Amino acid sequence: MKKFILITCFLLAAIVCSAQLRPPMQTDTLIIKSVKYNYSEILEENWPCREILKSTTHFRFGEQTFRIDHVEKLFDDIIYFYLGAESVEKSCLTYNEQHDGSITIAYSGYEFVCVLKTKADTHH
């Protein structure tokens, strides 16, 4: 009986320690402020979503979710996310944090200028 209790305690401690070592998945909500497609303006009302969700594993544009397969950061401070999706060829998304706090995302011919959603934004 003592062995059973000892093994159970050891397994529970291992599970608790394992859970604490994994960082929680962070999801950032990026509010789209402007959209360009091939350098022509698109009215914000005509774009199908107003937010981009970015987590440690994927990007979500409205109803479309793209998993992050690979990430690179080069000397130009732009982060390159290589995305995969079912039945779609892999593509590259660039993510660039500007000095004014905005974030520029270029993907599939579109350029989004976004700001990070804060807790104060949730009251609107």
Short mmCIF file of N, CA and C in Angstrom, two decimals, residues 2-119:
data_model
loop_
_atom_site.label_atom_id
_atom_site.label_comp_id
_atom_site.label_asym_id
_atom_site.label_seq_id
_atom_site.Cartn_x
_atom_site.Cartn_y
_atom_site.Cartn_z
N LYS A 2 1.99 1.19 0.76
CA LYS A 2 2.87 2.36 0.82
C LYS A 2 3.47 2.65 -0.55
N LYS A 3 3.81 1.59 -1.30
CA LYS A 3 4.37 1.79 -2.64
C LYS A 3 3.35 2.47 -3.55
N PHE A 4 2.11 2.06 -3.45
CA PHE A 4 1.06 2.65 -4.28
C PHE A 4 0.91 4.14 -3.99
N ILE A 5 0.89 4.51 -2.72
CA ILE A 5 0.77 5.92 -2.32
C ILE A 5 2.00 6.70 -2.78
N LEU A 6 3.17 6.13 -2.61
CA LEU A 6 4.41 6.79 -3.03
C LEU A 6 4.44 7.01 -4.54
N ILE A 7 4.06 6.01 -5.31
CA ILE A 7 4.03 6.13 -6.77
C ILE A 7 3.00 7.16 -7.20
N THR A 8 1.83 7.14 -6.56
CA THR A 8 0.78 8.11 -6.88
C THR A 8 1.26 9.53 -6.60
N CYS A 9 1.89 9.73 -5.45
CA CYS A 9 2.41 11.07 -5.12
C CYS A 9 3.47 11.50 -6.12
N PHE A 10 4.34 10.59 -6.52
CA PHE A 10 5.39 10.91 -7.49
C PHE A 10 4.77 11.30 -8.83
N LEU A 11 3.78 10.55 -9.29
CA LEU A 11 3.13 10.86 -10.57
C LEU A 11 2.41 12.20 -10.52
N LEU A 12 1.72 12.47 -9.43
CA LEU A 12 1.04 13.77 -9.30
C LEU A 12 2.04 14.91 -9.29
N ALA A 13 3.14 14.74 -8.58
CA ALA A 13 4.17 15.79 -8.55
C ALA A 13 4.76 16.00 -9.94
N ALA A 14 4.97 14.93 -10.69
CA ALA A 14 5.50 15.06 -12.05
C ALA A 14 4.53 15.79 -12.96
N ILE A 15 3.25 15.50 -12.82
CA ILE A 15 2.23 16.18 -13.64
C ILE A 15 2.17 17.66 -13.30
N VAL A 16 2.19 17.99 -12.02
CA VAL A 16 2.14 19.40 -11.59
C VAL A 16 3.37 20.14 -12.08
N CYS A 17 4.55 19.55 -11.93
CA CYS A 17 5.79 20.21 -12.38
C CYS A 17 5.79 20.38 -13.89
N SER A 18 5.32 19.41 -14.61
CA SER A 18 5.27 19.48 -16.07
C SER A 18 4.34 20.60 -16.51
N ALA A 19 3.20 20.74 -15.87
CA ALA A 19 2.24 21.79 -16.22
C ALA A 19 2.81 23.17 -15.94
N GLN A 20 3.60 23.30 -14.89
CA GLN A 20 4.16 24.60 -14.55
C GLN A 20 5.30 24.99 -15.48
N LEU A 21 5.98 24.03 -16.10
CA LEU A 21 7.09 24.36 -16.98
C LEU A 21 6.62 24.89 -18.34
N ARG A 22 5.44 24.50 -18.76
CA ARG A 22 4.92 24.97 -20.04
C ARG A 22 4.36 26.36 -19.90
N PRO A 23 4.81 27.31 -20.74
CA PRO A 23 4.24 28.65 -20.64
C PRO A 23 2.80 28.64 -21.13
N PRO A 24 1.97 29.48 -20.56
CA PRO A 24 0.59 29.54 -21.04
C PRO A 24 0.55 30.09 -22.46
N MET A 25 -0.42 29.62 -23.27
CA MET A 25 -0.53 30.11 -24.63
C MET A 25 -1.03 31.56 -24.58
N GLN A 26 -0.26 32.45 -25.17
CA GLN A 26 -0.63 33.85 -25.20
C GLN A 26 -1.30 34.15 -26.53
N THR A 27 -2.40 34.86 -26.48
CA THR A 27 -3.07 35.29 -27.69
C THR A 27 -3.16 36.80 -27.67
N ASP A 28 -2.62 37.44 -28.69
CA ASP A 28 -2.72 38.88 -28.84
C ASP A 28 -3.83 39.19 -29.82
N THR A 29 -4.62 40.19 -29.52
CA THR A 29 -5.64 40.66 -30.44
C THR A 29 -5.14 41.96 -31.06
N LEU A 30 -5.01 41.95 -32.38
CA LEU A 30 -4.53 43.11 -33.11
C LEU A 30 -5.71 43.76 -33.81
N ILE A 31 -5.98 45.01 -33.50
CA ILE A 31 -7.09 45.74 -34.11
C ILE A 31 -6.60 46.35 -35.41
N ILE A 32 -7.28 46.05 -36.51
CA ILE A 32 -6.89 46.56 -37.83
C ILE A 32 -7.31 48.02 -37.94
N LYS A 33 -6.34 48.89 -38.22
CA LYS A 33 -6.62 50.32 -38.40
C LYS A 33 -6.71 50.69 -39.87
N SER A 34 -5.96 50.01 -40.73
CA SER A 34 -6.05 50.27 -42.17
C SER A 34 -5.61 49.02 -42.93
N VAL A 35 -6.10 48.92 -44.16
CA VAL A 35 -5.79 47.78 -45.02
C VAL A 35 -5.44 48.31 -46.40
N LYS A 36 -4.36 47.78 -46.97
CA LYS A 36 -3.99 48.09 -48.35
C LYS A 36 -3.86 46.78 -49.09
N TYR A 37 -4.25 46.79 -50.36
CA TYR A 37 -4.05 45.62 -51.21
C TYR A 37 -3.37 46.10 -52.48
N ASN A 38 -2.19 45.58 -52.74
CA ASN A 38 -1.40 46.03 -53.89
C ASN A 38 -1.34 47.55 -53.94
N TYR A 39 -1.14 48.16 -52.78
CA TYR A 39 -0.95 49.59 -52.62
C TYR A 39 -2.18 50.43 -52.93
N SER A 40 -3.37 49.83 -52.98
CA SER A 40 -4.60 50.63 -53.08
C SER A 40 -5.37 50.46 -51.78
N GLU A 41 -5.99 51.53 -51.33
CA GLU A 41 -6.70 51.50 -50.05
C GLU A 41 -7.97 50.66 -50.14
N ILE A 42 -8.27 49.96 -49.09
CA ILE A 42 -9.54 49.26 -48.96
C ILE A 42 -10.25 49.88 -47.76
N LEU A 43 -11.50 50.23 -47.93
CA LEU A 43 -12.23 50.80 -46.81
C LEU A 43 -12.38 49.77 -45.70
N GLU A 44 -12.19 50.22 -44.47
CA GLU A 44 -12.24 49.29 -43.33
C GLU A 44 -13.60 48.58 -43.25
N GLU A 45 -14.69 49.27 -43.63
CA GLU A 45 -16.02 48.66 -43.56
C GLU A 45 -16.14 47.49 -44.54
N ASN A 46 -15.35 47.50 -45.62
CA ASN A 46 -15.44 46.45 -46.63
C ASN A 46 -14.55 45.25 -46.33
N TRP A 47 -13.69 45.35 -45.34
CA TRP A 47 -12.82 44.24 -44.99
C TRP A 47 -13.62 43.28 -44.11
N PRO A 48 -13.51 41.97 -44.32
CA PRO A 48 -14.38 41.02 -43.61
C PRO A 48 -14.14 40.88 -42.10
N CYS A 49 -13.03 41.37 -41.57
CA CYS A 49 -12.83 41.29 -40.12
C CYS A 49 -12.11 42.54 -39.64
N ARG A 50 -12.27 42.85 -38.37
CA ARG A 50 -11.66 44.05 -37.79
C ARG A 50 -10.46 43.72 -36.89
N GLU A 51 -10.27 42.42 -36.63
CA GLU A 51 -9.19 42.01 -35.73
C GLU A 51 -8.43 40.83 -36.31
N ILE A 52 -7.16 40.74 -35.94
CA ILE A 52 -6.33 39.58 -36.25
C ILE A 52 -5.90 38.99 -34.92
N LEU A 53 -6.11 37.70 -34.73
CA LEU A 53 -5.66 37.05 -33.51
C LEU A 53 -4.33 36.36 -33.78
N LYS A 54 -3.35 36.62 -32.92
CA LYS A 54 -2.03 36.02 -33.06
C LYS A 54 -1.72 35.28 -31.77
N SER A 55 -1.43 34.00 -31.90
CA SER A 55 -1.02 33.23 -30.73
C SER A 55 0.37 32.66 -31.00
N THR A 56 0.83 31.84 -30.09
CA THR A 56 2.15 31.23 -30.27
C THR A 56 2.12 30.13 -31.33
N THR A 57 0.92 29.70 -31.74
CA THR A 57 0.83 28.60 -32.69
C THR A 57 0.12 28.94 -34.00
N HIS A 58 -0.63 30.05 -34.05
CA HIS A 58 -1.39 30.34 -35.26
C HIS A 58 -1.76 31.83 -35.37
N PHE A 59 -2.21 32.21 -36.57
CA PHE A 59 -2.83 33.50 -36.82
C PHE A 59 -4.27 33.23 -37.24
N ARG A 60 -5.19 34.10 -36.86
CA ARG A 60 -6.57 33.97 -37.30
C ARG A 60 -7.04 35.29 -37.90
N PHE A 61 -7.46 35.23 -39.17
CA PHE A 61 -8.04 36.36 -39.87
C PHE A 61 -9.52 36.05 -40.02
N GLY A 62 -10.37 36.63 -39.21
CA GLY A 62 -11.80 36.31 -39.27
C GLY A 62 -12.02 34.84 -39.00
N GLU A 63 -12.58 34.13 -39.97
CA GLU A 63 -12.86 32.71 -39.82
C GLU A 63 -11.71 31.82 -40.28
N GLN A 64 -10.68 32.40 -40.91
CA GLN A 64 -9.56 31.62 -41.42
C GLN A 64 -8.45 31.54 -40.39
N THR A 65 -7.99 30.32 -40.12
CA THR A 65 -6.90 30.10 -39.18
C THR A 65 -5.73 29.46 -39.92
N PHE A 66 -4.53 30.01 -39.70
CA PHE A 66 -3.31 29.51 -40.32
C PHE A 66 -2.32 29.18 -39.22
N ARG A 67 -1.85 27.94 -39.20
CA ARG A 67 -0.88 27.54 -38.17
C ARG A 67 0.51 28.07 -38.54
N ILE A 68 1.29 28.35 -37.53
CA ILE A 68 2.66 28.82 -37.72
C ILE A 68 3.55 27.59 -37.79
N ASP A 69 4.21 27.39 -38.95
CA ASP A 69 5.10 26.25 -39.12
C ASP A 69 6.54 26.58 -38.74
N HIS A 70 6.96 27.82 -39.01
CA HIS A 70 8.36 28.19 -38.82
C HIS A 70 8.44 29.70 -38.67
N VAL A 71 9.36 30.18 -37.85
CA VAL A 71 9.52 31.62 -37.61
C VAL A 71 10.99 31.99 -37.77
N GLU A 72 11.25 33.12 -38.45
CA GLU A 72 12.62 33.63 -38.58
C GLU A 72 12.61 35.12 -38.29
N LYS A 73 13.67 35.59 -37.65
CA LYS A 73 13.86 37.03 -37.46
C LYS A 73 15.23 37.36 -38.03
N LEU A 74 15.23 38.24 -39.02
CA LEU A 74 16.47 38.60 -39.69
C LEU A 74 16.97 39.95 -39.18
N PHE A 75 17.98 40.47 -39.82
CA PHE A 75 18.62 41.70 -39.36
C PHE A 75 17.73 42.93 -39.49
N ASP A 76 16.69 42.88 -40.30
CA ASP A 76 15.85 44.04 -40.51
C ASP A 76 14.74 44.20 -39.47
N ASP A 77 14.77 43.41 -38.38
CA ASP A 77 13.79 43.44 -37.29
C ASP A 77 12.40 43.01 -37.71
N ILE A 78 12.25 42.53 -38.91
CA ILE A 78 10.97 41.99 -39.36
C ILE A 78 10.94 40.51 -39.00
N ILE A 79 9.81 40.07 -38.46
CA ILE A 79 9.65 38.66 -38.12
C ILE A 79 8.91 37.99 -39.28
N TYR A 80 9.45 36.90 -39.76
CA TYR A 80 8.86 36.16 -40.88
C TYR A 80 8.19 34.91 -40.33
N PHE A 81 6.89 34.83 -40.48
CA PHE A 81 6.12 33.66 -40.06
C PHE A 81 5.77 32.86 -41.31
N TYR A 82 6.17 31.60 -41.34
CA TYR A 82 5.81 30.72 -42.45
C TYR A 82 4.59 29.93 -42.01
N LEU A 83 3.50 30.12 -42.72
CA LEU A 83 2.21 29.59 -42.32
C LEU A 83 1.81 28.40 -43.16
N GLY A 84 1.07 27.51 -42.57
CA GLY A 84 0.51 26.37 -43.28
C GLY A 84 -0.98 26.29 -43.01
N ALA A 85 -1.70 25.79 -43.97
CA ALA A 85 -3.14 25.58 -43.81
C ALA A 85 -3.53 24.38 -44.65
N GLU A 86 -4.62 23.77 -44.30
CA GLU A 86 -5.07 22.62 -45.07
C GLU A 86 -5.43 23.06 -46.48
N SER A 87 -4.99 22.31 -47.46
CA SER A 87 -5.27 22.52 -48.89
C SER A 87 -4.77 23.85 -49.43
N VAL A 88 -3.86 24.50 -48.72
CA VAL A 88 -3.29 25.77 -49.19
C VAL A 88 -1.78 25.65 -49.12
N GLU A 89 -1.09 26.18 -50.14
CA GLU A 89 0.37 26.14 -50.12
C GLU A 89 0.88 27.00 -48.96
N LYS A 90 2.05 26.65 -48.48
CA LYS A 90 2.64 27.44 -47.40
C LYS A 90 2.92 28.85 -47.90
N SER A 91 2.73 29.80 -47.00
CA SER A 91 2.93 31.19 -47.37
C SER A 91 3.67 31.90 -46.25
N CYS A 92 4.12 33.11 -46.53
CA CYS A 92 4.90 33.88 -45.56
C CYS A 92 4.13 35.12 -45.13
N LEU A 93 4.13 35.38 -43.85
CA LEU A 93 3.53 36.58 -43.28
C LEU A 93 4.66 37.34 -42.61
N THR A 94 4.76 38.64 -42.88
CA THR A 94 5.78 39.45 -42.19
C THR A 94 5.10 40.28 -41.11
N TYR A 95 5.80 40.44 -40.01
CA TYR A 95 5.28 41.09 -38.80
C TYR A 95 6.33 42.09 -38.36
N ASN A 96 5.98 43.38 -38.37
CA ASN A 96 6.96 44.42 -38.07
C ASN A 96 6.39 45.40 -37.06
N GLU A 97 6.99 45.46 -35.88
CA GLU A 97 6.56 46.42 -34.86
C GLU A 97 7.22 47.76 -35.14
N GLN A 98 6.40 48.80 -35.29
CA GLN A 98 6.88 50.13 -35.62
C GLN A 98 7.25 50.90 -34.35
N HIS A 99 7.98 52.00 -34.52
CA HIS A 99 8.40 52.81 -33.37
C HIS A 99 7.22 53.52 -32.69
N ASP A 100 6.15 53.76 -33.44
CA ASP A 100 4.98 54.43 -32.87
C ASP A 100 4.04 53.47 -32.14
N GLY A 101 4.40 52.20 -32.04
CA GLY A 101 3.58 51.22 -31.34
C GLY A 101 2.65 50.44 -32.25
N SER A 102 2.52 50.86 -33.51
CA SER A 102 1.68 50.12 -34.43
C SER A 102 2.43 48.89 -34.95
N ILE A 103 1.70 47.99 -35.54
CA ILE A 103 2.26 46.75 -36.07
C ILE A 103 1.82 46.63 -37.52
N THR A 104 2.78 46.43 -38.41
CA THR A 104 2.47 46.24 -39.82
C THR A 104 2.59 44.76 -40.15
N ILE A 105 1.53 44.21 -40.72
CA ILE A 105 1.50 42.82 -41.13
C ILE A 105 1.28 42.78 -42.63
N ALA A 106 2.16 42.10 -43.35
CA ALA A 106 1.98 41.91 -44.79
C ALA A 106 1.73 40.43 -45.03
N TYR A 107 0.62 40.15 -45.75
CA TYR A 107 0.26 38.76 -46.00
C TYR A 107 -0.60 38.68 -47.26
N SER A 108 -0.21 37.80 -48.16
CA SER A 108 -0.99 37.48 -49.35
C SER A 108 -1.40 38.72 -50.15
N GLY A 109 -0.48 39.66 -50.32
CA GLY A 109 -0.77 40.87 -51.09
C GLY A 109 -1.42 41.97 -50.30
N TYR A 110 -1.82 41.70 -49.05
CA TYR A 110 -2.44 42.70 -48.19
C TYR A 110 -1.41 43.27 -47.23
N GLU A 111 -1.60 44.52 -46.85
CA GLU A 111 -0.80 45.13 -45.80
C GLU A 111 -1.75 45.70 -44.76
N PHE A 112 -1.62 45.22 -43.53
CA PHE A 112 -2.48 45.65 -42.44
C PHE A 112 -1.66 46.50 -41.48
N VAL A 113 -2.22 47.63 -41.06
CA VAL A 113 -1.62 48.40 -39.99
C VAL A 113 -2.53 48.21 -38.79
N CYS A 114 -1.96 47.67 -37.70
CA CYS A 114 -2.76 47.28 -36.53
C CYS A 114 -2.19 47.91 -35.27
N VAL A 115 -3.00 47.89 -34.24
CA VAL A 115 -2.54 48.22 -32.89
C VAL A 115 -2.95 47.08 -31.98
N LEU A 116 -2.18 46.88 -30.94
CA LEU A 116 -2.46 45.82 -29.98
C LEU A 116 -3.65 46.23 -29.12
N LYS A 117 -4.63 45.35 -29.01
CA LYS A 117 -5.81 45.63 -28.21
C LYS A 117 -5.43 45.59 -26.73
N THR A 118 -5.84 46.60 -26.00
CA THR A 118 -5.55 46.67 -24.58
C THR A 118 -6.83 46.42 -23.80
N LYS A 119 -6.70 46.29 -22.49
CA LYS A 119 -7.88 46.07 -21.65
C LYS A 119 -8.85 47.24 -21.73
#
